[in-house]
Amino acid sequence: MMATSVDDRVDALLAKLGRRVTGPRRRVARLLAGKRGSFSAEAVNEELPDVGRATVYRTLKLLSDAGVLCKAILPDGSPRYSIDHSWHHHHLICSSCETVQEFRSVELERLLCELGDEIPGRVLGHQVDFYVNCVDCLQHERAAEAH
Amino acid sequence: MMATSVDDRVDALLAKLGRRVTGPRRRVARLLAGKRGSFSAEAVNEELPDVGRATVYRTLKLLSDAGVLCKAILPDGSPRYSIDHSWHHHHLICSSCETVQEFRSVELERLLCELGDEIPGRVLGHQVDFYVNCVDCLQHERAAEAH
DNA sequence: GTAATTGCAAATAGTTTGCAGCAGA
DNA sequence: TCTGCTGCAAACTATTTGCAATTAC
């Protein structure tokens, strides 16, 4: 277990923003924390039938603006949300199961920072996504090939 | 003028795919070729009032699947289309005017390729976006500051 | 107590689809 | 000619908004 649970992070965050700690907000955060990978807003909505659709969308936006959740855009443009485990990271997006994993590389950050100097204009940020077949999907693939 | 015009590229492409060269397809390609930056599907639709909305969407998909157009996803998830000038490239996306420019770096490609070996699973591809304020927007900003 | 938050339903935005008529090869 | 393409309108999907009721603090 981590020292700061998702509940703690959400409580601290909402207090800092002067927002109220409510059941629906906790439930959305807990759902994302308790599951692997990433979720679409609609999937979160389906898994929490007694939280209103509007509240799900509002909460996802609130939490991801605040940095508790991380919003990743799939190649087709559709958004996915997951718990943001670390400050700055990139994504490994599985093209077959659409799972999003975090990825970090000091070397990559350094190079991106250097490249920033060559880029005309002012660099505000960057985003790197790898499209992959994740280990799980490769295993299923192999299992299927072997009958 | 370039040796291969957009018309030539579109003709060659459609011939290769066994698709027909039609007015609407040409008009969509020419619109994108003749303008700076990138367009939303809806913007293309508005600029070509006598091409049907469905045809605009179908043509954008056809041309971008085939590599004549390039589809970039803005930070908010909305898609933008522009002429694809070079084979493999990344994007400089201006956060204020939403213009998308192409960007290339041999060093970056090499590092991304190396990182691929450390990544669990099979790497299919990658995408890098820089979020920037473009030179034009910085100039406008400075002009505004100076009254 | 009271202002923020919620849930519902309706509104909206962006995109896709079915189909009758048109047109490129 | 004949199949692919187009335009229209309707359908769909994902997300946002207005508002009365609810609830955290």
mmCIF file of C-alpha atoms (C1' of nucleotides) in Angstrom:
data_model
loop_
_atom_site.group_PDB
_atom_site.id
_atom_site.type_symbol
_atom_site.label_atom_id
_atom_site.label_comp_id
_atom_site.label_asym_id
_atom_site.label_seq_id
_atom_site.Cartn_x
_atom_site.Cartn_y
_atom_site.Cartn_z
ATOM 1 C CA MET A 1 0.000 0.000 0.000
ATOM 2 C CA MET A 2 1.128 3.519 -0.731
ATOM 3 C CA ALA A 3 1.449 6.126 1.993
ATOM 4 C CA THR A 4 -1.108 8.380 0.285
ATOM 5 C CA SER A 5 -4.263 6.601 -0.796
ATOM 6 C CA VAL A 6 -6.377 7.931 -3.630
ATOM 7 C CA ASP A 7 -8.939 9.024 -1.029
ATOM 8 C CA ASP A 8 -6.282 11.096 0.703
ATOM 9 C CA ARG A 9 -5.173 12.688 -2.536
ATOM 10 C CA VAL A 10 -8.735 13.515 -3.515
ATOM 11 C CA ASP A 11 -9.544 14.937 -0.070
ATOM 12 C CA ALA A 12 -6.425 17.087 -0.071
ATOM 13 C CA LEU A 13 -7.066 18.248 -3.595
ATOM 14 C CA LEU A 14 -10.691 19.200 -3.037
ATOM 15 C CA ALA A 15 -9.820 21.010 0.188
ATOM 16 C CA LYS A 16 -7.165 22.992 -1.652
ATOM 17 C CA LEU A 17 -9.627 23.939 -4.376
ATOM 18 C CA GLY A 18 -12.358 24.777 -1.885
ATOM 19 C CA ARG A 19 -14.570 22.056 -3.394
ATOM 20 C CA ARG A 20 -16.671 19.644 -1.402
ATOM 21 C CA VAL A 21 -15.829 16.007 -0.787
ATOM 22 C CA THR A 22 -18.834 14.085 -2.049
ATOM 23 C CA GLY A 23 -19.769 10.468 -2.534
ATOM 24 C CA PRO A 24 -19.821 10.558 -6.335
ATOM 25 C CA ARG A 25 -16.378 12.163 -6.525
ATOM 26 C CA ARG A 26 -14.917 9.522 -4.240
ATOM 27 C CA ARG A 27 -16.582 6.761 -6.185
ATOM 28 C CA VAL A 28 -15.208 7.875 -9.524
ATOM 29 C CA ALA A 29 -11.694 8.204 -8.107
ATOM 30 C CA ARG A 30 -11.905 4.825 -6.375
ATOM 31 C CA LEU A 31 -13.149 3.091 -9.494
ATOM 32 C CA LEU A 32 -10.195 4.321 -11.514
ATOM 33 C CA ALA A 33 -7.772 3.559 -8.676
ATOM 34 C CA GLY A 34 -9.049 0.028 -8.211
ATOM 35 C CA LYS A 35 -8.818 -1.058 -11.828
ATOM 36 C CA ARG A 36 -5.974 -1.681 -14.187
ATOM 37 C CA GLY A 37 -5.480 0.437 -17.263
ATOM 38 C CA SER A 38 -7.705 3.225 -18.411
ATOM 39 C CA PHE A 39 -11.386 3.965 -18.879
ATOM 40 C CA SER A 40 -13.612 5.890 -21.217
ATOM 41 C CA ALA A 41 -16.063 8.291 -19.596
ATOM 42 C CA GLU A 42 -18.906 6.141 -20.833
ATOM 43 C CA ALA A 43 -17.378 3.020 -19.272
ATOM 44 C CA VAL A 44 -17.054 4.792 -15.923
ATOM 45 C CA ASN A 45 -20.679 5.796 -16.279
ATOM 46 C CA GLU A 46 -21.755 2.207 -16.884
ATOM 47 C CA GLU A 47 -19.768 0.902 -13.935
ATOM 48 C CA LEU A 48 -21.369 3.452 -11.629
ATOM 49 C CA PRO A 49 -25.056 3.223 -12.529
ATOM 50 C CA ASP A 50 -26.236 5.343 -9.629
ATOM 51 C CA VAL A 51 -23.907 8.234 -10.375
ATOM 52 C CA GLY A 52 -25.405 10.507 -13.011
ATOM 53 C CA ARG A 53 -23.748 10.739 -16.400
ATOM 54 C CA ALA A 54 -23.223 14.489 -16.052
ATOM 55 C CA THR A 55 -21.556 14.024 -12.688
ATOM 56 C CA VAL A 56 -19.207 11.418 -14.108
ATOM 57 C CA TYR A 57 -18.097 13.797 -16.869
ATOM 58 C CA ARG A 58 -17.817 16.745 -14.484
ATOM 59 C CA THR A 59 -15.809 14.706 -11.979
ATOM 60 C CA LEU A 60 -13.458 13.288 -14.598
ATOM 61 C CA LYS A 61 -12.766 16.788 -15.830
ATOM 62 C CA LEU A 62 -12.285 18.159 -12.313
ATOM 63 C CA LEU A 63 -9.917 15.392 -11.270
ATOM 64 C CA SER A 64 -7.917 15.399 -14.450
ATOM 65 C CA ASP A 65 -7.550 19.185 -14.545
ATOM 66 C CA ALA A 66 -6.240 18.861 -11.014
ATOM 67 C CA GLY A 67 -3.769 16.110 -11.831
ATOM 68 C CA VAL A 68 -5.263 13.167 -9.916
ATOM 69 C CA LEU A 69 -6.402 11.625 -13.169
ATOM 70 C CA CYS A 70 -4.550 11.544 -16.429
ATOM 71 C CA LYS A 71 -6.324 11.931 -19.761
ATOM 72 C CA ALA A 72 -4.820 10.061 -22.706
ATOM 73 C CA ILE A 73 -6.035 10.389 -26.279
ATOM 74 C CA LEU A 74 -6.202 7.168 -28.299
ATOM 75 C CA PRO A 75 -5.042 7.198 -31.942
ATOM 76 C CA ASP A 76 -8.667 7.570 -33.034
ATOM 77 C CA GLY A 77 -9.087 10.654 -30.866
ATOM 78 C CA SER A 78 -11.217 9.173 -28.115
ATOM 79 C CA PRO A 79 -10.249 10.083 -24.557
ATOM 80 C CA ARG A 80 -9.308 7.620 -21.803
ATOM 81 C CA TYR A 81 -8.822 8.347 -18.123
ATOM 82 C CA SER A 82 -6.551 6.675 -15.600
ATOM 83 C CA ILE A 83 -5.016 7.465 -12.217
ATOM 84 C CA ASP A 84 -1.998 9.711 -12.668
ATOM 85 C CA HIS A 85 0.690 7.884 -10.732
ATOM 86 C CA SER A 86 3.598 10.151 -11.455
ATOM 87 C CA TRP A 87 4.231 13.716 -12.266
ATOM 88 C CA HIS A 88 5.424 13.751 -15.861
ATOM 89 C CA HIS A 89 5.100 10.672 -18.021
ATOM 90 C CA HIS A 90 4.164 9.392 -21.437
ATOM 91 C CA HIS A 91 1.909 6.596 -22.612
ATOM 92 C CA LEU A 92 2.095 3.095 -23.985
ATOM 93 C CA ILE A 93 -1.221 2.568 -25.693
ATOM 94 C CA CYS A 94 -2.154 -0.973 -26.638
ATOM 95 C CA SER A 95 -3.773 -0.950 -30.065
ATOM 96 C CA SER A 96 -5.712 -4.106 -29.447
ATOM 97 C CA CYS A 97 -7.042 -3.837 -25.874
ATOM 98 C CA GLU A 98 -6.656 -0.033 -25.617
ATOM 99 C CA THR A 99 -5.011 -0.292 -22.214
ATOM 100 C CA VAL A 100 -2.886 2.734 -21.386
ATOM 101 C CA GLN A 101 0.289 2.333 -19.331
ATOM 102 C CA GLU A 102 2.644 4.999 -18.058
ATOM 103 C CA PHE A 103 6.158 5.313 -19.403
ATOM 104 C CA ARG A 104 9.131 7.420 -18.336
ATOM 105 C CA SER A 105 12.604 8.061 -19.744
ATOM 106 C CA VAL A 106 15.122 10.617 -18.502
ATOM 107 C CA GLU A 107 16.978 10.414 -21.789
ATOM 108 C CA LEU A 108 13.840 11.143 -23.763
ATOM 109 C CA GLU A 109 13.012 14.155 -21.595
ATOM 110 C CA ARG A 110 16.505 15.529 -22.041
ATOM 111 C CA LEU A 111 16.388 15.200 -25.807
ATOM 112 C CA LEU A 112 12.906 16.728 -26.017
ATOM 113 C CA CYS A 113 14.133 19.636 -23.940
ATOM 114 C CA GLU A 114 17.133 20.133 -26.262
ATOM 115 C CA LEU A 115 14.905 19.952 -29.319
ATOM 116 C CA GLY A 116 12.780 22.672 -27.771
ATOM 117 C CA ASP A 117 15.594 25.135 -28.433
ATOM 118 C CA GLU A 118 15.531 24.375 -32.161
ATOM 119 C CA ILE A 119 11.792 24.769 -32.413
ATOM 120 C CA PRO A 120 10.536 28.137 -33.607
ATOM 121 C CA GLY A 121 8.188 29.778 -31.105
ATOM 122 C CA ARG A 122 7.725 29.054 -27.412
ATOM 123 C CA VAL A 123 7.449 25.436 -26.341
ATOM 124 C CA LEU A 124 4.747 24.901 -23.705
ATOM 125 C CA GLY A 125 4.867 21.134 -23.388
ATOM 126 C CA HIS A 126 5.031 17.864 -25.203
ATOM 127 C CA GLN A 127 3.405 14.500 -25.428
ATOM 128 C CA VAL A 128 4.802 11.167 -26.560
ATOM 129 C CA ASP A 129 2.682 8.092 -27.195
ATOM 130 C CA PHE A 130 3.899 4.654 -28.184
ATOM 131 C CA TYR A 131 1.361 2.459 -29.922
ATOM 132 C CA VAL A 132 2.035 -1.107 -28.917
ATOM 133 C CA ASN A 133 0.668 -4.591 -28.499
ATOM 134 C CA CYS A 134 0.888 -5.075 -24.764
ATOM 135 C CA VAL A 135 2.380 -8.163 -23.157
ATOM 136 C CA ASP A 136 -1.045 -9.568 -22.278
ATOM 137 C CA CYS A 137 -2.289 -9.240 -25.845
ATOM 138 C CA LEU A 138 0.876 -10.841 -27.237
ATOM 139 C CA GLN A 139 0.370 -13.761 -24.871
ATOM 140 C CA HIS A 140 -3.238 -14.232 -25.978
ATOM 141 C CA GLU A 141 -2.053 -14.004 -29.565
ATOM 142 C CA ARG A 142 0.534 -16.736 -29.020
ATOM 143 C CA ALA A 143 -1.960 -18.884 -27.166
ATOM 144 C CA ALA A 144 -4.393 -18.539 -30.071
ATOM 145 C CA GLU A 145 -1.714 -19.415 -32.629
ATOM 146 C CA ALA A 146 -0.841 -22.578 -30.702
ATOM 147 C CA HIS A 147 -4.563 -23.569 -30.756
ATOM 148 C CA MET B 1 5.843 25.007 -57.805
ATOM 149 C CA MET B 2 6.591 21.452 -56.848
ATOM 150 C CA ALA B 3 7.170 18.751 -59.422
ATOM 151 C CA THR B 4 4.177 16.771 -58.130
ATOM 152 C CA SER B 5 1.099 18.859 -57.504
ATOM 153 C CA VAL B 6 -1.562 17.765 -55.072
ATOM 154 C CA ASP B 7 -3.779 16.967 -58.067
ATOM 155 C CA ASP B 8 -1.119 14.609 -59.384
ATOM 156 C CA ARG B 9 -0.724 12.903 -56.047
ATOM 157 C CA VAL B 10 -4.473 12.482 -55.672
ATOM 158 C CA ASP B 11 -4.863 11.165 -59.237
ATOM 159 C CA ALA B 12 -2.041 8.671 -58.770
ATOM 160 C CA LEU B 13 -3.371 7.587 -55.412
ATOM 161 C CA LEU B 14 -6.945 7.054 -56.548
ATOM 162 C CA ALA B 15 -5.771 5.171 -59.644
ATOM 163 C CA LYS B 16 -3.682 2.892 -57.431
ATOM 164 C CA LEU B 17 -6.640 2.218 -55.152
ATOM 165 C CA GLY B 18 -9.007 1.710 -58.089
ATOM 166 C CA ARG B 19 -11.109 4.652 -56.912
ATOM 167 C CA ARG B 20 -12.562 7.337 -59.144
ATOM 168 C CA VAL B 21 -11.216 10.837 -59.561
ATOM 169 C CA THR B 22 -14.153 13.084 -58.788
ATOM 170 C CA GLY B 23 -14.787 16.789 -58.374
ATOM 171 C CA PRO B 24 -15.459 16.682 -54.641
ATOM 172 C CA ARG B 25 -12.295 14.693 -53.923
ATOM 173 C CA ARG B 26 -10.205 17.147 -55.871
ATOM 174 C CA ARG B 27 -11.837 20.087 -54.183
ATOM 175 C CA VAL B 28 -11.174 18.809 -50.680
ATOM 176 C CA ALA B 29 -7.533 18.083 -51.500
ATOM 177 C CA ARG B 30 -7.068 21.465 -53.175
ATOM 178 C CA LEU B 31 -8.589 23.326 -50.265
ATOM 179 C CA LEU B 32 -6.181 21.741 -47.815
ATOM 180 C CA ALA B 33 -3.246 22.232 -50.198
ATOM 181 C CA GLY B 34 -4.011 25.889 -50.786
ATOM 182 C CA LYS B 35 -4.258 26.916 -47.149
ATOM 183 C CA ARG B 36 -1.761 27.199 -44.338
ATOM 184 C CA GLY B 37 -2.017 25.014 -41.297
ATOM 185 C CA SER B 38 -4.720 22.524 -40.591
ATOM 186 C CA PHE B 39 -8.498 22.217 -40.765
ATOM 187 C CA SER B 40 -11.288 20.576 -38.860
ATOM 188 C CA ALA B 41 -13.698 18.469 -40.896
ATOM 189 C CA GLU B 42 -16.457 20.929 -40.089
ATOM 190 C CA ALA B 43 -14.337 23.855 -41.331
ATOM 191 C CA VAL B 44 -13.684 22.062 -44.624
ATOM 192 C CA ASN B 45 -17.401 21.481 -44.877
ATOM 193 C CA GLU B 46 -18.157 25.179 -44.376
ATOM 194 C CA GLU B 47 -15.569 26.258 -46.931
ATOM 195 C CA LEU B 48 -17.056 23.912 -49.524
ATOM 196 C CA PRO B 49 -20.797 24.553 -49.227
ATOM 197 C CA ASP B 50 -21.713 22.585 -52.332
ATOM 198 C CA VAL B 51 -19.881 19.447 -51.288
ATOM 199 C CA GLY B 52 -22.033 17.349 -48.991
ATOM 200 C CA ARG B 53 -20.994 16.912 -45.380
ATOM 201 C CA ALA B 54 -20.850 13.134 -45.712
ATOM 202 C CA THR B 55 -18.605 13.417 -48.759
ATOM 203 C CA VAL B 56 -16.246 15.725 -46.901
ATOM 204 C CA TYR B 57 -15.889 13.227 -44.050
ATOM 205 C CA ARG B 58 -15.560 10.280 -46.427
ATOM 206 C CA THR B 59 -12.936 12.074 -48.507
ATOM 207 C CA LEU B 60 -10.895 13.209 -45.499
ATOM 208 C CA LYS B 61 -10.835 9.645 -44.251
ATOM 209 C CA LEU B 62 -9.936 8.243 -47.668
ATOM 210 C CA LEU B 63 -7.111 10.716 -48.253
ATOM 211 C CA SER B 64 -5.686 10.457 -44.783
ATOM 212 C CA ASP B 65 -5.783 6.647 -44.709
ATOM 213 C CA ALA B 66 -3.886 6.817 -47.974
ATOM 214 C CA GLY B 67 -1.279 9.274 -46.706
ATOM 215 C CA VAL B 68 -2.080 12.375 -48.772
ATOM 216 C CA LEU B 69 -3.571 14.038 -45.717
ATOM 217 C CA CYS B 70 -2.301 13.880 -42.187
ATOM 218 C CA LYS B 71 -4.625 13.707 -39.209
ATOM 219 C CA ALA B 72 -3.414 15.373 -36.017
ATOM 220 C CA ILE B 73 -5.225 15.221 -32.693
ATOM 221 C CA LEU B 74 -5.322 18.465 -30.683
ATOM 222 C CA PRO B 75 -4.765 18.309 -26.902
ATOM 223 C CA ASP B 76 -8.536 18.405 -26.414
ATOM 224 C CA GLY B 77 -8.970 15.373 -28.669
ATOM 225 C CA SER B 78 -10.432 17.069 -31.712
ATOM 226 C CA PRO B 79 -9.007 16.029 -35.071
ATOM 227 C CA ARG B 80 -7.358 18.330 -37.599
ATOM 228 C CA TYR B 81 -6.356 17.566 -41.159
ATOM 229 C CA SER B 82 -3.515 18.945 -43.231
ATOM 230 C CA ILE B 83 -1.532 18.001 -46.318
ATOM 231 C CA ASP B 84 1.070 15.388 -45.424
ATOM 232 C CA HIS B 85 4.264 16.834 -46.825
ATOM 233 C CA SER B 86 6.676 14.180 -45.677
ATOM 234 C CA TRP B 87 6.665 10.548 -44.816
ATOM 235 C CA HIS B 88 7.251 10.331 -41.091
ATOM 236 C CA HIS B 89 7.002 13.425 -38.953
ATOM 237 C CA HIS B 90 5.680 14.844 -35.712
ATOM 238 C CA HIS B 91 3.655 17.917 -34.892
ATOM 239 C CA LEU B 92 4.061 21.370 -33.462
ATOM 240 C CA ILE B 93 0.604 22.330 -32.309
ATOM 241 C CA CYS B 94 -0.009 25.977 -31.478
ATOM 242 C CA SER B 95 -2.156 26.175 -28.362
ATOM 243 C CA SER B 96 -3.541 29.560 -29.230
ATOM 244 C CA CYS B 97 -4.290 29.437 -32.979
ATOM 245 C CA GLU B 98 -4.370 25.605 -33.227
ATOM 246 C CA THR B 99 -2.169 25.630 -36.325
ATOM 247 C CA VAL B 100 -0.346 22.351 -36.842
ATOM 248 C CA GLN B 101 3.159 22.323 -38.331
ATOM 249 C CA GLU B 102 5.324 19.380 -39.235
ATOM 250 C CA PHE B 103 8.499 18.599 -37.333
ATOM 251 C CA ARG B 104 11.318 16.118 -37.937
ATOM 252 C CA SER B 105 14.388 15.026 -36.006
ATOM 253 C CA VAL B 106 16.713 12.161 -36.847
ATOM 254 C CA GLU B 107 18.043 12.149 -33.299
ATOM 255 C CA LEU B 108 14.553 11.837 -31.865
ATOM 256 C CA GLU B 109 13.701 8.935 -34.169
ATOM 257 C CA ARG B 110 16.867 7.136 -33.182
ATOM 258 C CA LEU B 111 16.180 7.507 -29.481
ATOM 259 C CA LEU B 112 12.545 6.449 -29.860
ATOM 260 C CA CYS B 113 13.713 3.384 -31.736
ATOM 261 C CA GLU B 114 16.185 2.545 -28.963
ATOM 262 C CA LEU B 115 13.540 3.047 -26.303
ATOM 263 C CA GLY B 116 11.374 0.591 -28.197
ATOM 264 C CA ASP B 117 13.705 -2.200 -27.073
ATOM 265 C CA GLU B 118 13.121 -1.382 -23.404
ATOM 266 C CA ILE B 119 9.373 -1.289 -23.779
ATOM 267 C CA PRO B 120 7.507 -4.441 -22.833
ATOM 268 C CA GLY B 121 5.422 -5.811 -25.692
ATOM 269 C CA ARG B 122 5.655 -5.088 -29.410
ATOM 270 C CA VAL B 123 6.030 -1.463 -30.495
ATOM 271 C CA LEU B 124 3.887 -0.624 -33.529
ATOM 272 C CA GLY B 125 4.547 3.073 -33.802
ATOM 273 C CA HIS B 126 4.834 6.337 -31.942
ATOM 274 C CA GLN B 127 3.637 9.882 -31.972
ATOM 275 C CA VAL B 128 5.246 13.022 -30.585
ATOM 276 C CA ASP B 129 3.490 16.351 -30.259
ATOM 277 C CA PHE B 130 4.946 19.616 -29.046
ATOM 278 C CA TYR B 131 2.473 22.133 -27.715
ATOM 279 C CA VAL B 132 3.747 25.582 -28.552
ATOM 280 C CA ASN B 133 2.921 29.199 -29.119
ATOM 281 C CA CYS B 134 3.797 29.631 -32.769
ATOM 282 C CA VAL B 135 5.935 32.479 -34.085
ATOM 283 C CA ASP B 136 2.913 34.321 -35.473
ATOM 284 C CA CYS B 137 1.066 34.178 -32.161
ATOM 285 C CA LEU B 138 4.146 35.374 -30.251
ATOM 286 C CA GLN B 139 4.397 38.306 -32.622
ATOM 287 C CA HIS B 140 0.763 39.236 -32.109
ATOM 288 C CA GLU B 141 1.304 38.887 -28.376
ATOM 289 C CA ARG B 142 4.272 41.257 -28.456
ATOM 290 C CA ALA B 143 2.406 43.713 -30.645
ATOM 291 C CA ALA B 144 -0.494 43.693 -28.170
ATOM 292 C CA GLU B 145 1.835 44.230 -25.208
ATOM 293 C CA ALA B 146 3.405 47.240 -26.903
ATOM 294 C CA HIS B 147 -0.125 48.725 -27.411
ATOM 295 C "C1'" DG C 1 -28.596 27.710 6.602
ATOM 296 C "C1'" DT C 2 -26.914 28.140 2.196
ATOM 297 C "C1'" DA C 3 -24.146 27.597 -1.601
ATOM 298 C "C1'" DA C 4 -22.043 23.778 -3.985
ATOM 299 C "C1'" DT C 5 -23.272 19.601 -6.060
ATOM 300 C "C1'" DT C 6 -26.176 16.203 -8.004
ATOM 301 C "C1'" DG C 7 -29.320 13.706 -11.323
ATOM 302 C "C1'" DC C 8 -32.332 13.981 -14.838
ATOM 303 C "C1'" DA C 9 -33.612 15.216 -19.329
ATOM 304 C "C1'" DA C 10 -33.018 17.980 -23.084
ATOM 305 C "C1'" DA C 11 -29.674 20.220 -26.048
ATOM 306 C "C1'" DT C 12 -25.586 20.148 -28.668
ATOM 307 C "C1'" DA C 13 -21.472 18.822 -31.529
ATOM 308 C "C1'" DG C 14 -19.268 15.862 -34.409
ATOM 309 C "C1'" DT C 15 -19.519 11.988 -37.285
ATOM 310 C "C1'" DT C 16 -21.660 7.997 -39.724
ATOM 311 C "C1'" DT C 17 -25.152 5.599 -42.431
ATOM 312 C "C1'" DG C 18 -29.073 4.378 -45.722
ATOM 313 C "C1'" DC C 19 -30.569 5.206 -49.959
ATOM 314 C "C1'" DA C 20 -32.178 7.177 -54.476
ATOM 315 C "C1'" DG C 21 -30.139 9.553 -58.166
ATOM 316 C "C1'" DC C 22 -25.857 10.998 -60.648
ATOM 317 C "C1'" DA C 23 -21.582 10.375 -63.162
ATOM 318 C "C1'" DG C 24 -16.726 8.675 -64.142
ATOM 319 C "C1'" DA C 25 -14.330 4.977 -66.638
ATOM 320 C "C1'" DT D 1 -23.441 0.698 -69.311
ATOM 321 C "C1'" DC D 2 -22.719 -0.128 -64.750
ATOM 322 C "C1'" DT D 3 -20.638 0.226 -60.512
ATOM 323 C "C1'" DG D 4 -18.779 3.723 -57.632
ATOM 324 C "C1'" DC D 5 -19.774 8.231 -55.772
ATOM 325 C "C1'" DT D 6 -22.618 11.965 -54.098
ATOM 326 C "C1'" DG D 7 -25.959 14.585 -51.401
ATOM 327 C "C1'" DC D 8 -29.538 14.640 -48.379
ATOM 328 C "C1'" DA D 9 -31.609 13.566 -44.171
ATOM 329 C "C1'" DA D 10 -31.921 10.787 -40.430
ATOM 330 C "C1'" DA D 11 -29.430 8.187 -36.975
ATOM 331 C "C1'" DC D 12 -25.856 7.863 -33.722
ATOM 332 C "C1'" DT D 13 -22.274 8.682 -30.202
ATOM 333 C "C1'" DA D 14 -20.109 11.391 -26.971
ATOM 334 C "C1'" DT D 15 -20.424 15.259 -24.232
ATOM 335 C "C1'" DT D 16 -22.517 19.548 -22.185
ATOM 336 C "C1'" DT D 17 -26.049 22.368 -20.085
ATOM 337 C "C1'" DG D 18 -30.332 24.068 -17.451
ATOM 338 C "C1'" DC D 19 -32.630 23.430 -13.478
ATOM 339 C "C1'" DA D 20 -35.026 21.736 -9.330
ATOM 340 C "C1'" DA D 21 -33.883 18.804 -5.539
ATOM 341 C "C1'" DT D 22 -30.280 17.378 -2.470
ATOM 342 C "C1'" DT D 23 -26.371 17.592 0.610
ATOM 343 C "C1'" DA D 24 -21.773 18.907 2.570
ATOM 344 C "C1'" DC D 25 -19.867 21.989 5.584
#
